[in-house]
CSV table of C-alpha atoms in Angstrom, one decimal:
chain,number,residue,atom,x,y,z
A,1,MET,CA,47.2,2.9,13.5
A,2,THR,CA,44.1,5.0,13.9
A,3,SER,CA,40.6,4.0,12.9
A,4,ALA,CA,37.8,6.2,11.9
A,5,PRO,CA,35.1,6.7,14.5
A,6,VAL,CA,32.1,4.5,14.1
A,7,SER,CA,28.8,6.3,14.0
A,8,THR,CA,26.2,4.7,16.3
A,9,ALA,CA,23.4,6.7,14.6
A,10,ARG,CA,21.5,4.9,11.9
A,11,ALA,CA,21.6,6.4,8.5
A,12,GLN,CA,18.4,8.2,7.6
A,13,ALA,CA,16.8,8.5,4.2
A,14,PRO,CA,18.4,11.4,2.3
A,15,ASP,CA,15.0,13.2,2.0
A,16,ALA,CA,13.9,12.4,5.6
A,17,VAL,CA,12.3,15.3,7.5
A,18,PRO,CA,14.0,16.4,10.7
A,19,GLY,CA,11.8,15.8,13.7
A,20,VAL,CA,10.2,12.7,12.3
A,21,SER,CA,10.8,9.9,14.8
A,22,PRO,CA,12.4,6.6,13.7
A,23,TRP,CA,9.3,4.7,14.6
A,24,LEU,CA,7.2,6.8,12.2
A,25,ASN,CA,9.8,6.2,9.4
A,26,ARG,CA,9.4,2.5,10.1
A,27,ILE,CA,5.6,2.7,10.1
A,28,ALA,CA,5.8,4.5,6.7
A,29,VAL,CA,8.1,1.8,5.3
A,30,LEU,CA,5.8,-0.9,6.7
A,31,ALA,CA,2.7,0.8,5.3
A,32,SER,CA,4.3,1.0,1.8
A,33,LEU,CA,5.3,-2.7,2.0
A,34,THR,CA,1.8,-4.0,3.0
A,35,VAL,CA,0.7,-3.9,-0.7
A,36,LEU,CA,3.7,-5.9,-2.0
A,37,PRO,CA,2.4,-9.5,-1.3
A,38,SER,CA,-0.9,-8.9,-3.1
A,39,CYS,CA,0.9,-7.1,-6.0
A,40,LEU,CA,3.3,-10.1,-6.4
A,41,TRP,CA,0.3,-12.5,-6.3
A,42,ARG,CA,-1.4,-10.5,-9.0
A,43,LEU,CA,1.7,-10.5,-11.2
A,44,VAL,CA,2.1,-14.2,-10.8
A,45,ILE,CA,-1.5,-14.6,-12.1
A,46,ALA,CA,-0.8,-12.1,-15.0
A,47,SER,CA,2.2,-14.3,-16.0
A,48,GLY,CA,-0.1,-17.3,-16.5
A,49,VAL,CA,0.8,-19.4,-13.4
A,50,PRO,CA,-2.2,-21.4,-12.2
A,51,MET,CA,-3.2,-20.1,-8.8
A,52,GLY,CA,-6.2,-22.3,-8.1
A,53,TRP,CA,-8.9,-20.4,-9.9
A,54,GLY,CA,-11.3,-22.6,-11.8
A,55,PRO,CA,-12.2,-22.2,-15.5
A,56,GLY,CA,-15.3,-20.1,-14.8
A,57,SER,CA,-13.2,-17.4,-13.1
A,58,ASP,CA,-11.8,-14.3,-14.7
A,59,LEU,CA,-8.5,-15.2,-12.9
A,60,HIS,CA,-8.2,-18.7,-14.5
A,61,HIS,CA,-4.7,-19.2,-15.9
A,62,SER,CA,-6.0,-19.9,-19.4
A,63,TYR,CA,-6.6,-16.1,-19.8
A,64,TYR,CA,-3.0,-15.2,-19.0
A,65,PRO,CA,-0.6,-14.0,-20.2
A,66,GLY,CA,-2.5,-11.9,-22.7
A,67,ARG,CA,-4.3,-8.6,-22.9
A,68,GLU,CA,-6.0,-9.4,-19.6
A,69,SER,CA,-2.6,-9.3,-18.0
A,70,LEU,CA,-2.3,-5.6,-18.8
A,71,VAL,CA,-5.2,-4.9,-16.4
A,72,LEU,CA,-3.6,-6.8,-13.6
A,73,VAL,CA,-0.3,-5.1,-14.2
A,74,PHE,CA,-2.0,-1.7,-14.3
A,75,VAL,CA,-3.8,-2.4,-11.0
A,76,THR,CA,-0.6,-3.6,-9.5
A,77,VAL,CA,1.4,-0.5,-10.5
A,78,LEU,CA,-1.4,1.7,-9.3
A,79,GLN,CA,-1.6,-0.1,-5.9
A,80,GLU,CA,2.2,0.0,-5.5
A,81,CYS,CA,2.3,3.8,-6.3
A,82,LEU,CA,-0.5,4.4,-3.7
A,83,GLY,CA,1.4,2.3,-1.2
A,84,LEU,CA,4.6,4.3,-1.8
A,85,LEU,CA,2.7,7.6,-1.1
A,86,SER,CA,2.7,6.6,2.5
A,87,LEU,CA,6.4,7.5,2.5
A,88,GLY,CA,5.5,11.1,1.6
A,89,LEU,CA,4.0,11.6,5.0
A,90,VAL,CA,7.6,11.4,6.5
A,91,ARG,CA,9.7,12.8,3.6
A,92,HIS,CA,10.3,16.2,2.2
A,93,TRP,CA,8.5,15.5,-1.0
A,94,GLY,CA,5.3,15.1,1.1
A,95,GLU,CA,5.6,18.8,2.1
A,96,GLN,CA,6.8,20.7,-0.9
A,97,LEU,CA,6.5,20.4,-4.6
A,98,PRO,CA,9.4,18.9,-6.5
A,99,GLY,CA,12.0,21.3,-7.8
A,100,TRP,CA,11.5,20.2,-11.4
A,101,ILE,CA,8.0,21.6,-11.6
A,102,PRO,CA,8.2,25.0,-13.5
A,103,ARG,CA,7.4,28.1,-11.4
A,104,LEU,CA,6.1,26.1,-8.5
A,105,GLY,CA,9.0,23.8,-7.7
A,106,GLY,CA,10.3,24.0,-4.1
A,107,ARG,CA,7.1,25.6,-2.7
A,108,ARG,CA,5.6,24.1,0.4
A,109,PHE,CA,2.0,23.2,0.1
A,110,HIS,CA,-0.8,23.4,2.7
A,111,PRO,CA,-0.9,20.3,5.0
A,112,LEU,CA,-4.5,19.6,4.0
A,113,VAL,CA,-3.3,18.9,0.5
A,114,ALA,CA,-1.8,15.7,1.9
A,115,VAL,CA,-4.0,15.2,5.0
A,116,VAL,CA,-7.4,15.1,3.2
A,117,PRO,CA,-6.6,12.4,0.6
A,118,ALA,CA,-4.5,10.4,3.2
A,119,ALA,CA,-7.3,10.5,5.8
A,120,LEU,CA,-9.9,9.5,3.2
A,121,GLY,CA,-7.6,6.8,1.9
A,122,ALA,CA,-7.0,5.4,5.4
A,123,LEU,CA,-10.8,5.3,6.1
A,124,VAL,CA,-11.6,3.7,2.8
A,125,LEU,CA,-8.8,1.2,2.9
A,126,THR,CA,-9.6,0.2,6.5
A,127,GLY,CA,-13.3,-0.2,5.6
A,128,ILE,CA,-12.7,-2.2,2.4
A,129,THR,CA,-10.1,-4.6,3.9
A,130,PHE,CA,-11.9,-5.2,7.2
A,131,LEU,CA,-15.3,-5.7,5.5
A,132,GLY,CA,-13.6,-8.1,3.0
A,133,ALA,CA,-11.9,-9.9,5.9
A,134,ALA,CA,-15.2,-10.1,7.8
A,135,THR,CA,-17.0,-11.5,4.8
A,136,TRP,CA,-14.2,-13.9,4.2
A,137,SER,CA,-14.3,-15.3,7.8
A,138,GLU,CA,-18.1,-15.6,7.7
A,139,VAL,CA,-18.1,-17.8,4.7
A,140,ASN,CA,-15.6,-20.3,6.1
A,141,ALA,CA,-12.5,-18.9,4.4
A,142,ALA,CA,-13.8,-19.1,0.9
A,143,THR,CA,-12.4,-15.8,-0.3
A,144,TRP,CA,-12.4,-12.1,0.6
A,145,SER,CA,-15.7,-11.1,-1.1
A,146,GLU,CA,-19.2,-12.5,-1.1
A,147,VAL,CA,-19.2,-12.7,-4.9
A,148,ASN,CA,-16.1,-15.0,-4.9
A,149,ALA,CA,-17.3,-16.8,-1.8
A,150,ALA,CA,-20.3,-18.1,-3.8
A,151,ASN,CA,-18.0,-18.8,-6.8
A,152,PRO,CA,-17.3,-22.6,-7.2
A,153,ASP,CA,-14.2,-21.6,-9.2
A,154,ALA,CA,-12.6,-19.8,-6.3
A,155,PRO,CA,-9.3,-21.3,-5.0
A,156,THR,CA,-9.2,-24.0,-2.3
A,157,GLY,CA,-6.5,-25.7,-0.3
A,158,PRO,CA,-3.0,-24.4,-0.6
A,159,ALA,CA,-4.0,-21.9,-3.4
A,160,LEU,CA,-6.5,-20.4,-0.9
A,161,TRP,CA,-3.8,-20.0,1.7
A,162,ILE,CA,-1.4,-18.4,-0.7
A,163,PHE,CA,-4.2,-16.0,-1.7
A,164,THR,CA,-5.1,-15.3,1.9
A,165,LEU,CA,-1.5,-14.7,3.0
A,166,SER,CA,-1.0,-12.3,0.0
A,167,TYR,CA,-4.0,-10.2,1.1
A,168,VAL,CA,-3.8,-10.3,4.9
A,169,PRO,CA,-1.1,-7.6,5.1
A,170,LEU,CA,-3.5,-5.2,3.4
A,171,LEU,CA,-5.4,-5.1,6.7
A,172,LEU,CA,-2.6,-3.1,8.1
A,173,TRP,CA,-2.4,-0.5,5.3
A,174,GLY,CA,-5.4,1.6,6.3
A,175,PRO,CA,-4.6,1.8,10.1
A,176,LEU,CA,-0.9,2.5,9.5
A,177,LEU,CA,-1.8,5.2,7.0
A,178,GLY,CA,-4.2,6.7,9.6
A,179,VAL,CA,-1.4,6.8,12.2
A,180,LEU,CA,1.0,8.5,9.6
A,181,THR,CA,-1.7,11.0,8.6
A,182,VAL,CA,-2.4,12.1,12.2
A,183,ALA,CA,1.4,12.4,12.9
A,184,TYR,CA,1.8,14.4,9.7
A,185,TRP,CA,-1.0,16.7,10.6
A,186,ARG,CA,0.3,17.3,14.1
A,187,ARG,CA,3.9,17.8,12.9
A,188,ARG,CA,2.9,20.3,10.2
A,189,ARG,CA,0.6,22.2,12.6
A,190,LEU,CA,3.4,22.5,15.2
A,191,HIS,CA,6.4,23.1,12.9
A,192,GLY,CA,4.8,24.5,9.7
């Protein structure tokens, strides 16, 4: 009885770019996942589950579900799409236009088309999240912004911890995106 040889190599994504190291692929996946907890937290609020916000807050459960839920769902979808763009820095679709685009499909684009928005995004995300976290820690763990820190309707106790644990992963998003952007730029400069 013969058995098929077992491959010791890990399966790569079908659209992975040759020459991208496994650790960069993992960083890209991790960067795209950093947005997931805050997105889930927002969807829970949009569904009307009480998350500790008082009646004076726009996030109080009495406003949800309803039209206000659409805003939270829109922000969630937008944030998730932006998070998934991190994967483009290690995949083929981050180097060339999709084949379904008439006349332009399959053409490679200049690296700066991806590098400039990714670098700006990394800087902005890092600044926003670290500034928010610094403000949060200065006000004795009230929330992630000065406005909500002064808000008596902000969550406390376990609701505050759920909120915090949902947003802490975002601190990694900007720096990870920065690492991916530099690696993308170097790879495209060296290998075209």
